[in-house]
Tab-separated table of C-alpha atoms in Angstrom:
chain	number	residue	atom	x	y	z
A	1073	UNK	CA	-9.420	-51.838	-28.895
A	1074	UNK	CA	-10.467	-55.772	-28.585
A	1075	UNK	CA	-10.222	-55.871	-32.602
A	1076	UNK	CA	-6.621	-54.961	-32.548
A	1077	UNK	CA	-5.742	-56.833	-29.249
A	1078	UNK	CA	-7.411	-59.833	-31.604
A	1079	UNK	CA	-4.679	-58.776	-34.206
A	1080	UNK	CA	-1.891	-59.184	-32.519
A	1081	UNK	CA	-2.708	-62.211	-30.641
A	1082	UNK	CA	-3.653	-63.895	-34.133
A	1083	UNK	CA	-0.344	-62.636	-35.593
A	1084	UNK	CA	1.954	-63.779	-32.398
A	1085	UNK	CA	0.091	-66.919	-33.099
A	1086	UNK	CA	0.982	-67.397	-36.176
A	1087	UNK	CA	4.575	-66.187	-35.950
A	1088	UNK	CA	4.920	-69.206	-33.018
A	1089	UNK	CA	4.027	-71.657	-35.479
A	1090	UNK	CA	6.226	-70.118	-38.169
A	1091	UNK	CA	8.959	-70.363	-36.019
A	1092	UNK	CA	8.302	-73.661	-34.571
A	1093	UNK	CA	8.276	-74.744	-38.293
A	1094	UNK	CA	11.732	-73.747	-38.895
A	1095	UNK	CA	13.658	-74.985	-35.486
A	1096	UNK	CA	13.239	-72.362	-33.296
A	1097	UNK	CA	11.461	-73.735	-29.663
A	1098	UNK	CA	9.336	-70.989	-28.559
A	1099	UNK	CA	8.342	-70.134	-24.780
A	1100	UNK	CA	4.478	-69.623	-24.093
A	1101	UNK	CA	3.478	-66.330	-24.474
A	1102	UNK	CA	0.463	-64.127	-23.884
A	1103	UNK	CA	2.188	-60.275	-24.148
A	1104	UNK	CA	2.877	-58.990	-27.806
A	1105	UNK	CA	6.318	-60.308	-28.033
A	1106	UNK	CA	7.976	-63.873	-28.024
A	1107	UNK	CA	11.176	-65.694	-26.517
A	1108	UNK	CA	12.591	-68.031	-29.288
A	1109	UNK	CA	15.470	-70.035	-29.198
A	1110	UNK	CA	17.415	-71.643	-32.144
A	1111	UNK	CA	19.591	-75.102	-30.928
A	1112	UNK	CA	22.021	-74.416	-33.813
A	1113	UNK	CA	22.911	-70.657	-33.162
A	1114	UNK	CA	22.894	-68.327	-29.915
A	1115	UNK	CA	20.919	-65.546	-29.522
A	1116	UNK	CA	23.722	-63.256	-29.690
A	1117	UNK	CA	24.155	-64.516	-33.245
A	1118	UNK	CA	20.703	-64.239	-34.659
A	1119	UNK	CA	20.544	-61.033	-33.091
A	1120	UNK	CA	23.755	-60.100	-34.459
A	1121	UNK	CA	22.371	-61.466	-38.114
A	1122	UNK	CA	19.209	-59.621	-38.085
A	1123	UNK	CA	20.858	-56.637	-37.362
A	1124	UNK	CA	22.194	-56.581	-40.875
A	1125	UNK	CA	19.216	-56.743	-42.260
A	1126	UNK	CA	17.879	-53.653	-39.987
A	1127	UNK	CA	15.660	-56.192	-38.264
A	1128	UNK	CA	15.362	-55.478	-34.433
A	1129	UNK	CA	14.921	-58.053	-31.782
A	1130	UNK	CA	16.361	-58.088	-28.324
A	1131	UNK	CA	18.933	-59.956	-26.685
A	1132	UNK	CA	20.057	-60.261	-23.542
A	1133	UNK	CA	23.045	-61.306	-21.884
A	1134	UNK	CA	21.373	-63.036	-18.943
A	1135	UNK	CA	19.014	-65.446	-21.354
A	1136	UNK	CA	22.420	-65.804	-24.216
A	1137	UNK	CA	20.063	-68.862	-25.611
A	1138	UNK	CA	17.254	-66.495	-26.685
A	1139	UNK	CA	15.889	-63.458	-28.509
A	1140	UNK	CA	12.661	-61.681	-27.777
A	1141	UNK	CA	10.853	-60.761	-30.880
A	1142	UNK	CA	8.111	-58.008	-30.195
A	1143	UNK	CA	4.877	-58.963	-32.571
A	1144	UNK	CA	4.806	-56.457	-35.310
A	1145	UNK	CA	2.105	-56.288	-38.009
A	1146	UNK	CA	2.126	-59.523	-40.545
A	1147	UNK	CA	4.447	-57.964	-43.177
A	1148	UNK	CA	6.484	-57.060	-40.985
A	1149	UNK	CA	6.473	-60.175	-39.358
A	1150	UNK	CA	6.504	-62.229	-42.666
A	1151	UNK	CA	10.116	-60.128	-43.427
A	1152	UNK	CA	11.107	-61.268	-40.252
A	1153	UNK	CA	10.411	-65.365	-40.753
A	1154	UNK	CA	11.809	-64.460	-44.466
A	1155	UNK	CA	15.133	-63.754	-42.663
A	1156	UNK	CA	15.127	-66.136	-40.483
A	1157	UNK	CA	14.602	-69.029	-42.262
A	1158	UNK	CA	17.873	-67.826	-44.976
A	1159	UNK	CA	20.006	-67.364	-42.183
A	1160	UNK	CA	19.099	-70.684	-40.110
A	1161	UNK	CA	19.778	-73.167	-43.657
C-alpha cells in the first residue's frame, strides 16, 4: 500500500542521513535498500563485522568498496546504525 511504500521511503531516508552522519558516503537511492561505503574500512570488513552481530547486509566482490543494506523497519534499522557507529570509532 502507498502508506507503507511512505514507510520505507521515510525510513531509507533517514537511515541515509544516519549514515552520512557517521562517515559512510551513500549512493542515491530510490529501491528499499542502500549502497554505503565507509573510506576507513572495506566492505568486506563491515560485512564481515556485522555478521557477528547477526546483522545481514550484502557484499559483493565486484563493488569490494560497498555494502548494500536492504531498509528494514526503524528498530531494526536503529540496531543497525547502533552497530555501525561502535565498530567505525
Amino acid at each position: 500500500t502507498q502508506k507503507n511504500i511512505d514507510v520505507i521511503c521515510h525510513v531509507r531516508d533517514n537511515t541515509r542521513s544516519r549514515l552520512q552522519e557517521i562517515g559512510f558516503e551513500v549512493l542515491d537511492s530510490s529501491a528499499n535498500f542502500l549502497f554505503a561505503r565507509h573510506d576507513d574500512f572495506s566492505g568486506k570488513k563491515i560485512y564481515d563485522a556485522l555478521k557477528k552481530y547477526k546483522i545481514m547486509v550484502r557484499y559483493f566482490e565486484n563493488l569490494p568498496a560497498y555494502v548494500r543494506i536492504t531498509i528494514g523497519t526503524a528498530e531494526q534499522m536503529q540496531v543497525l546504525l547502533e552497530v555501525l557507529t561502535e565498530i567505525t570509532k
